[in-house]
Amino acid sequence: MLITVAIVEDLEEIREGLKSYIDPDPEFAIACACGTAGEALIALPANQPDIVIMDINLPDMNGIDCINAVKDDCPHTQFMMFTVYENDEKVFDALQAGASGYLLKSASPVLIMEAIKELYKGGSPLPPAC
């Protein structure tokens, strides 16, 4: 089972950090890594990843709106929000937009990897407080 993962995160150090522990794992392959929603609107349909790790706060369009804009072009892709926000309104908005999971940026690398696998298998990873 090879799970293709796309990362949409404007902060380069976080984007590169995610890549540094996802990419070496033989169960995963990085499909693309985007720094803006505009890049994601092009790269996600072109790459059709299994999972997208999507930041909420992007400089050109928020991640929730980005999911709305690209979801129809990526019918088999699962979206997981990756953010610092812990409030229920953001969780609800993300899930309503089509996200299937939600993780806090404070999550450990092990938890992130487990959440990707859970999402791939049809689960809905959420932080414990949700």
GROMACS .gro file of N, CA and C in nm:
model
  390
    1MET      N    1   0.085  -0.118   0.000
    1MET     CA    2   0.000   0.000   0.000
    1MET      C    3   0.089   0.124   0.000
    2LEU      N    4   0.083   0.201  -0.105
    2LEU     CA    5   0.156   0.328  -0.113
    2LEU      C    6   0.054   0.441  -0.107
    3ILE      N    7   0.064   0.524  -0.006
    3ILE     CA    8  -0.028   0.635   0.014
    3ILE      C    9   0.039   0.762  -0.038
    4THR      N   10  -0.021   0.827  -0.138
    4THR     CA   11   0.034   0.951  -0.189
    4THR      C   12  -0.022   1.068  -0.109
    5VAL      N   13   0.067   1.157  -0.067
    5VAL     CA   14   0.032   1.268   0.021
    5VAL      C   15   0.074   1.400  -0.041
    6ALA      N   16  -0.016   1.496  -0.037
    6ALA     CA   17   0.016   1.634  -0.078
    6ALA      C   18   0.012   1.721   0.047
    7ILE      N   19   0.100   1.818   0.051
    7ILE     CA   20   0.108   1.911   0.163
    7ILE      C   21   0.079   2.051   0.110
    8VAL      N   22  -0.016   2.120   0.172
    8VAL     CA   23  -0.047   2.258   0.137
    8VAL      C   24  -0.028   2.339   0.265
    9GLU      N   25   0.085   2.406   0.274
    9GLU     CA   26   0.127   2.478   0.395
    9GLU      C   27   0.216   2.594   0.353
   10ASP      N   28   0.181   2.716   0.396
   10ASP     CA   29   0.258   2.832   0.354
   10ASP      C   30   0.391   2.848   0.427
   11LEU      N   31   0.403   2.796   0.547
   11LEU     CA   32   0.528   2.809   0.622
   11LEU      C   33   0.625   2.701   0.577
   12GLU      N   34   0.733   2.745   0.514
   12GLU     CA   35   0.828   2.650   0.455
   12GLU      C   36   0.884   2.552   0.557
   13GLU      N   37   0.916   2.600   0.677
   13GLU     CA   38   0.975   2.510   0.776
   13GLU      C   39   0.878   2.400   0.818
   14ILE      N   40   0.750   2.430   0.822
   14ILE     CA   41   0.650   2.327   0.856
   14ILE      C   42   0.631   2.234   0.737
   15ARG      N   43   0.622   2.291   0.618
   15ARG     CA   44   0.607   2.211   0.497
   15ARG      C   45   0.725   2.113   0.482
   16GLU      N   46   0.846   2.164   0.500
   16GLU     CA   47   0.965   2.080   0.487
   16GLU      C   48   0.973   1.979   0.602
   17GLY      N   49   0.931   2.019   0.721
   17GLY     CA   50   0.928   1.927   0.833
   17GLY      C   51   0.836   1.809   0.808
   18LEU      N   52   0.717   1.837   0.757
   18LEU     CA   53   0.624   1.730   0.723
   18LEU      C   54   0.685   1.636   0.619
   19LYS      N   55   0.743   1.695   0.516
   19LYS     CA   56   0.807   1.614   0.412
   19LYS      C   57   0.918   1.528   0.469
   20SER      N   58   0.994   1.582   0.564
   20SER     CA   59   1.112   1.511   0.615
   20SER      C   60   1.078   1.384   0.691
   21TYR      N   61   0.959   1.374   0.748
   21TYR     CA   62   0.926   1.248   0.813
   21TYR      C   63   0.821   1.166   0.739
   22ILE      N   64   0.751   1.224   0.644
   22ILE     CA   65   0.657   1.145   0.563
   22ILE      C   66   0.730   1.075   0.448
   23ASP      N   67   0.812   1.149   0.376
   23ASP     CA   68   0.874   1.097   0.254
   23ASP      C   69   0.963   0.974   0.276
   24PRO      N   70   1.044   0.968   0.381
   24PRO     CA   71   1.130   0.850   0.397
   24PRO      C   72   1.055   0.720   0.429
   25ASP      N   73   0.932   0.732   0.478
   25ASP     CA   74   0.854   0.614   0.514
   25ASP      C   75   0.812   0.541   0.386
   26PRO      N   76   0.842   0.412   0.374
   26PRO     CA   77   0.811   0.339   0.250
   26PRO      C   78   0.662   0.324   0.222
   27GLU      N   79   0.577   0.353   0.320
   27GLU     CA   80   0.432   0.345   0.298
   27GLU      C   81   0.377   0.469   0.230
   28PHE      N   82   0.459   0.577   0.221
   28PHE     CA   83   0.411   0.705   0.171
   28PHE      C   84   0.498   0.757   0.057
   29ALA      N   85   0.437   0.839  -0.026
   29ALA     CA   86   0.509   0.914  -0.128
   29ALA      C   87   0.452   1.055  -0.131
   30ILE      N   88   0.538   1.155  -0.137
   30ILE     CA   89   0.492   1.293  -0.147
   30ILE      C   90   0.453   1.321  -0.293
   31ALA      N   91   0.327   1.353  -0.315
   31ALA     CA   92   0.279   1.383  -0.450
   31ALA      C   93   0.317   1.524  -0.490
   32CYS      N   94   0.304   1.619  -0.396
   32CYS     CA   95   0.341   1.758  -0.419
   32CYS      C   96   0.338   1.831  -0.286
   33ALA      N   97   0.406   1.944  -0.283
   33ALA     CA   98   0.406   2.030  -0.165
   33ALA      C   99   0.388   2.173  -0.214
   34CYS      N  100   0.284   2.239  -0.167
   34CYS     CA  101   0.246   2.371  -0.215
   34CYS      C  102   0.251   2.473  -0.102
   35GLY      N  103   0.294   2.594  -0.135
   35GLY     CA  104   0.301   2.701  -0.037
   35GLY      C  105   0.181   2.794  -0.038
   36THR      N  106   0.096   2.781  -0.140
   36THR     CA  107  -0.023   2.867  -0.150
   36THR      C  108  -0.141   2.785  -0.201
   37ALA      N  109  -0.260   2.839  -0.180
   37ALA     CA  110  -0.380   2.775  -0.234
   37ALA      C  111  -0.378   2.779  -0.386
   38GLY      N  112  -0.326   2.888  -0.443
   38GLY     CA  113  -0.316   2.898  -0.589
   38GLY      C  114  -0.234   2.785  -0.649
   39GLU      N  115  -0.121   2.755  -0.585
   39GLU     CA  116  -0.039   2.641  -0.630
   39GLU      C  117  -0.118   2.511  -0.616
   40ALA      N  118  -0.188   2.497  -0.505
   40ALA     CA  119  -0.264   2.375  -0.478
   40ALA      C  120  -0.376   2.354  -0.581
   41LEU      N  121  -0.441   2.462  -0.623
   41LEU     CA  122  -0.550   2.451  -0.720
   41LEU      C  123  -0.502   2.392  -0.852
   42ILE      N  124  -0.375   2.407  -0.882
   42ILE     CA  125  -0.316   2.349  -1.003
   42ILE      C  126  -0.257   2.210  -0.974
   43ALA      N  127  -0.180   2.199  -0.866
   43ALA     CA  128  -0.105   2.077  -0.838
   43ALA      C  129  -0.193   1.960  -0.792
   44LEU      N  130  -0.296   1.987  -0.713
   44LEU     CA  131  -0.377   1.876  -0.662
   44LEU      C  132  -0.452   1.802  -0.773
   45PRO      N  133  -0.523   1.871  -0.863
   45PRO     CA  134  -0.587   1.797  -0.973
   45PRO      C  135  -0.485   1.725  -1.063
   46ALA      N  136  -0.369   1.785  -1.082
   46ALA     CA  137  -0.267   1.724  -1.167
   46ALA      C  138  -0.208   1.598  -1.105
   47ASN      N  139  -0.196   1.595  -0.972
   47ASN     CA  140  -0.132   1.482  -0.904
   47ASN      C  141  -0.229   1.381  -0.843
   48GLN      N  142  -0.353   1.420  -0.817
   48GLN     CA  143  -0.455   1.332  -0.760
   48GLN      C  144  -0.403   1.252  -0.640
   49PRO      N  145  -0.355   1.322  -0.535
   49PRO     CA  146  -0.305   1.249  -0.419
   49PRO      C  147  -0.416   1.178  -0.343
   50ASP      N  148  -0.378   1.078  -0.266
   50ASP     CA  149  -0.475   1.009  -0.181
   50ASP      C  150  -0.518   1.099  -0.066
   51ILE      N  151  -0.420   1.168  -0.007
   51ILE     CA  152  -0.443   1.250   0.113
   51ILE      C  153  -0.381   1.388   0.091
   52VAL      N  154  -0.452   1.492   0.134
   52VAL     CA  155  -0.397   1.628   0.135
   52VAL      C  156  -0.395   1.676   0.279
   53ILE      N  157  -0.278   1.720   0.324
   53ILE     CA  158  -0.265   1.786   0.453
   53ILE      C  159  -0.276   1.935   0.423
   54MET      N  160  -0.384   1.999   0.466
   54MET     CA  161  -0.418   2.136   0.426
   54MET      C  162  -0.418   2.232   0.545
   55ASP      N  163  -0.334   2.333   0.537
   55ASP     CA  164  -0.335   2.440   0.637
   55ASP      C  165  -0.462   2.524   0.619
   56ILE      N  166  -0.514   2.580   0.725
   56ILE     CA  167  -0.631   2.668   0.713
   56ILE      C  168  -0.588   2.807   0.668
   57ASN      N  169  -0.486   2.863   0.731
   57ASN     CA  170  -0.444   2.999   0.698
   57ASN      C  171  -0.338   3.000   0.589
   58LEU      N  172  -0.382   3.028   0.468
   58LEU     CA  173  -0.291   3.041   0.354
   58LEU      C  174  -0.297   3.185   0.308
   59PRO      N  175  -0.191   3.235   0.245
   59PRO     CA  176  -0.186   3.378   0.214
   59PRO      C  177  -0.285   3.425   0.107
   60ASP      N  178  -0.325   3.339   0.015
   60ASP     CA  179  -0.409   3.386  -0.095
   60ASP      C  180  -0.555   3.342  -0.086
   61MET      N  181  -0.581   3.236  -0.013
   61MET     CA  182  -0.717   3.183   0.005
   61MET      C  183  -0.708   3.088   0.124
   62ASN      N  184  -0.806   3.087   0.211
   62ASN     CA  185  -0.793   2.995   0.324
   62ASN      C  186  -0.812   2.851   0.278
   63GLY      N  187  -0.761   2.759   0.358
   63GLY     CA  188  -0.763   2.618   0.321
   63GLY      C  189  -0.902   2.561   0.306
   64ILE      N  190  -0.998   2.612   0.384
   64ILE     CA  191  -1.136   2.565   0.373
   64ILE      C  192  -1.192   2.601   0.236
   65ASP      N  193  -1.170   2.724   0.191
   65ASP     CA  194  -1.216   2.765   0.057
   65ASP      C  195  -1.141   2.690  -0.052
   66CYS      N  196  -1.014   2.661  -0.029
   66CYS     CA  197  -0.936   2.585  -0.127
   66CYS      C  198  -0.995   2.445  -0.146
   67ILE      N  199  -1.033   2.381  -0.037
   67ILE     CA  200  -1.097   2.250  -0.049
   67ILE      C  201  -1.224   2.261  -0.132
   68ASN      N  202  -1.308   2.362  -0.101
   68ASN     CA  203  -1.431   2.382  -0.179
   68ASN      C  204  -1.402   2.397  -0.327
   69ALA      N  205  -1.295   2.469  -0.359
   69ALA     CA  206  -1.262   2.497  -0.498
   69ALA      C  207  -1.206   2.377  -0.573
   70VAL      N  208  -1.140   2.285  -0.503
   70VAL     CA  209  -1.070   2.176  -0.571
   70VAL      C  210  -1.134   2.038  -0.551
   71LYS      N  211  -1.225   2.025  -0.458
   71LYS     CA  212  -1.281   1.895  -0.421
   71LYS      C  213  -1.340   1.820  -0.541
   72ASP      N  214  -1.415   1.887  -0.626
   72ASP     CA  215  -1.476   1.819  -0.742
   72ASP      C  216  -1.373   1.768  -0.841
   73ASP      N  217  -1.257   1.836  -0.848
   73ASP     CA  218  -1.151   1.795  -0.940
   73ASP      C  219  -1.064   1.682  -0.882
   74CYS      N  220  -1.085   1.650  -0.756
   74CYS     CA  221  -1.008   1.544  -0.689
   74CYS      C  222  -1.105   1.452  -0.615
   75PRO      N  223  -1.188   1.378  -0.690
   75PRO     CA  224  -1.298   1.304  -0.626
   75PRO      C  225  -1.254   1.192  -0.531
   76HIS      N  226  -1.133   1.141  -0.545
   76HIS     CA  227  -1.088   1.031  -0.460
   76HIS      C  228  -0.989   1.076  -0.353
   77THR      N  229  -0.968   1.206  -0.343
   77THR     CA  230  -0.873   1.262  -0.248
   77THR      C  231  -0.943   1.291  -0.115
   78GLN      N  232  -0.876   1.257  -0.006
   78GLN     CA  233  -0.925   1.288   0.128
   78GLN      C  234  -0.845   1.407   0.181
   79PHE      N  235  -0.912   1.500   0.245
   79PHE     CA  236  -0.849   1.621   0.296
   79PHE      C  237  -0.845   1.620   0.449
   80MET      N  238  -0.728   1.652   0.502
   80MET     CA  239  -0.711   1.664   0.646
   80MET      C  240  -0.660   1.804   0.676
   81MET      N  241  -0.736   1.878   0.755
   81MET     CA  242  -0.695   2.012   0.794
   81MET      C  243  -0.581   2.001   0.895
   82PHE      N  244  -0.487   2.093   0.883
   82PHE     CA  245  -0.368   2.093   0.969
   82PHE      C  246  -0.349   2.236   1.014
   83THR      N  247  -0.378   2.263   1.142
   83THR     CA  248  -0.386   2.401   1.186
   83THR      C  249  -0.358   2.417   1.335
   84VAL      N  250  -0.343   2.540   1.376
   84VAL     CA  251  -0.326   2.571   1.518
   84VAL      C  252  -0.460   2.592   1.586
   85TYR      N  253  -0.567   2.608   1.508
   85TYR     CA  254  -0.699   2.636   1.564
   85TYR      C  255  -0.760   2.515   1.631
   86GLU      N  256  -0.812   2.534   1.750
   86GLU     CA  257  -0.874   2.425   1.824
   86GLU      C  258  -1.025   2.444   1.841
   87ASN      N  259  -1.080   2.555   1.787
   87ASN     CA  260  -1.221   2.581   1.815
   87ASN      C  261  -1.315   2.499   1.726
   88ASP      N  262  -1.431   2.469   1.780
   88ASP     CA  263  -1.528   2.382   1.713
   88ASP      C  264  -1.582   2.442   1.583
   89GLU      N  265  -1.590   2.574   1.575
   89GLU     CA  266  -1.641   2.639   1.454
   89GLU      C  267  -1.551   2.609   1.335
   90LYS      N  268  -1.419   2.618   1.355
   90LYS     CA  269  -1.325   2.586   1.247
   90LYS      C  270  -1.335   2.439   1.208
   91VAL      N  271  -1.350   2.351   1.307
   91VAL     CA  272  -1.366   2.208   1.278
   91VAL      C  273  -1.492   2.188   1.194
   92PHE      N  274  -1.602   2.247   1.236
   92PHE     CA  275  -1.728   2.233   1.163
   92PHE      C  276  -1.715   2.287   1.020
   93ASP      N  277  -1.657   2.406   1.005
   93ASP     CA  278  -1.639   2.466   0.872
   93ASP      C  279  -1.554   2.378   0.782
   94ALA      N  280  -1.446   2.322   0.837
   94ALA     CA  281  -1.357   2.236   0.759
   94ALA      C  282  -1.428   2.108   0.716
   95LEU      N  283  -1.501   2.047   0.807
   95LEU     CA  284  -1.572   1.924   0.774
   95LEU      C  285  -1.685   1.951   0.674
   96GLN      N  286  -1.751   2.063   0.691
   96GLN     CA  287  -1.858   2.101   0.598
   96GLN      C  288  -1.803   2.125   0.457
   97ALA      N  289  -1.681   2.175   0.448
   97ALA     CA  290  -1.618   2.201   0.318
   97ALA      C  291  -1.574   2.074   0.249
   98GLY      N  292  -1.565   1.965   0.323
   98GLY     CA  293  -1.525   1.839   0.261
   98GLY      C  294  -1.404   1.774   0.325
   99ALA      N  295  -1.349   1.835   0.428
   99ALA     CA  296  -1.238   1.771   0.498
   99ALA      C  297  -1.291   1.649   0.572
  100SER      N  298  -1.210   1.545   0.577
  100SER     CA  299  -1.250   1.423   0.646
  100SER      C  300  -1.178   1.407   0.779
  101GLY      N  301  -1.079   1.493   0.803
  101GLY     CA  302  -1.004   1.486   0.927
  101GLY      C  303  -0.949   1.621   0.963
  102TYR      N  304  -0.897   1.630   1.084
  102TYR     CA  305  -0.854   1.758   1.139
  102TYR      C  306  -0.744   1.731   1.240
  103LEU      N  307  -0.627   1.789   1.220
  103LEU     CA  308  -0.515   1.771   1.313
  103LEU      C  309  -0.457   1.904   1.355
  104LEU      N  310  -0.413   1.910   1.477
  104LEU     CA  311  -0.345   2.031   1.526
  104LEU      C  312  -0.198   2.025   1.489
  105LYS      N  313  -0.140   2.140   1.461
  105LYS     CA  314   0.002   2.146   1.427
  105LYS      C  315   0.091   2.101   1.542
  106SER      N  316   0.038   2.100   1.662
  106SER     CA  317   0.115   2.054   1.776
  106SER      C  318   0.122   1.901   1.785
  107ALA      N  319   0.053   1.831   1.696
  107ALA     CA  320   0.054   1.684   1.697
  107ALA      C  321   0.194   1.631   1.670
  108SER      N  322   0.226   1.520   1.732
  108SER     CA  323   0.357   1.457   1.713
  108SER      C  324   0.366   1.396   1.573
  109PRO      N  325   0.486   1.379   1.522
  109PRO     CA  326   0.501   1.312   1.392
  109PRO      C  327   0.434   1.174   1.388
  110VAL      N  328   0.445   1.100   1.496
  110VAL     CA  329   0.382   0.967   1.502
  110VAL      C  330   0.230   0.979   1.487
  111LEU      N  331   0.170   1.075   1.557
  111LEU     CA  332   0.026   1.096   1.549
  111LEU      C  333  -0.015   1.139   1.408
  112ILE      N  334   0.064   1.223   1.345
  112ILE     CA  335   0.035   1.267   1.208
  112ILE      C  336   0.036   1.148   1.113
  113MET      N  337   0.138   1.063   1.124
  113MET     CA  338   0.147   0.946   1.037
  113MET      C  339   0.028   0.851   1.061
  114GLU      N  340  -0.009   0.832   1.185
  114GLU     CA  341  -0.124   0.747   1.217
  114GLU      C  342  -0.252   0.806   1.161
  115ALA      N  343  -0.266   0.939   1.169
  115ALA     CA  344  -0.386   1.006   1.118
  115ALA      C  345  -0.396   0.991   0.966
  116ILE      N  346  -0.284   1.000   0.897
  116ILE     CA  347  -0.284   0.982   0.751
  116ILE      C  348  -0.333   0.841   0.717
  117LYS      N  349  -0.281   0.742   0.787
  117LYS     CA  350  -0.322   0.604   0.762
  117LYS      C  351  -0.470   0.584   0.795
  118GLU      N  352  -0.515   0.642   0.907
  118GLU     CA  353  -0.656   0.631   0.945
  118GLU      C  354  -0.746   0.693   0.839
  119LEU      N  355  -0.708   0.811   0.790
  119LEU     CA  356  -0.787   0.878   0.687
  119LEU      C  357  -0.790   0.796   0.558
  120TYR      N  358  -0.676   0.740   0.521
  120TYR     CA  359  -0.667   0.657   0.401
  120TYR      C  360  -0.759   0.535   0.409
  121LYS      N  361  -0.773   0.482   0.531
  121LYS     CA  362  -0.856   0.362   0.551
  121LYS      C  363  -1.004   0.397   0.571
  122GLY      N  364  -1.039   0.526   0.559
  122GLY     CA  365  -1.179   0.566   0.568
  122GLY      C  366  -1.220   0.627   0.700
  123GLY      N  367  -1.124   0.644   0.792
  123GLY     CA  368  -1.154   0.704   0.922
  123GLY      C  369  -1.158   0.855   0.914
  124SER      N  370  -1.186   0.916   1.026
  124SER     CA  371  -1.191   1.063   1.037
  124SER      C  372  -1.112   1.108   1.157
  125PRO      N  373  -0.979   1.122   1.142
  125PRO     CA  374  -0.899   1.163   1.258
  125PRO      C  375  -0.934   1.304   1.304
  126LEU      N  376  -0.952   1.317   1.434
  126LEU     CA  377  -0.980   1.446   1.496
  126LEU      C  378  -0.896   1.458   1.622
  127PRO      N  379  -0.858   1.581   1.661
  127PRO     CA  380  -0.784   1.596   1.785
  127PRO      C  381  -0.870   1.553   1.904
  128PRO      N  382  -0.808   1.508   2.012
  128PRO     CA  383  -0.883   1.456   2.127
  128PRO      C  384  -0.988   1.553   2.183
  129ALA      N  385  -0.964   1.683   2.176
  129ALA     CA  386  -1.058   1.780   2.234
  129ALA      C  387  -1.186   1.794   2.154
  130CYS      N  388  -1.185   1.747   2.029
  130CYS     CA  389  -1.302   1.766   1.942
  130CYS      C  390  -1.406   1.665   1.973
   0.00000   0.00000   0.00000
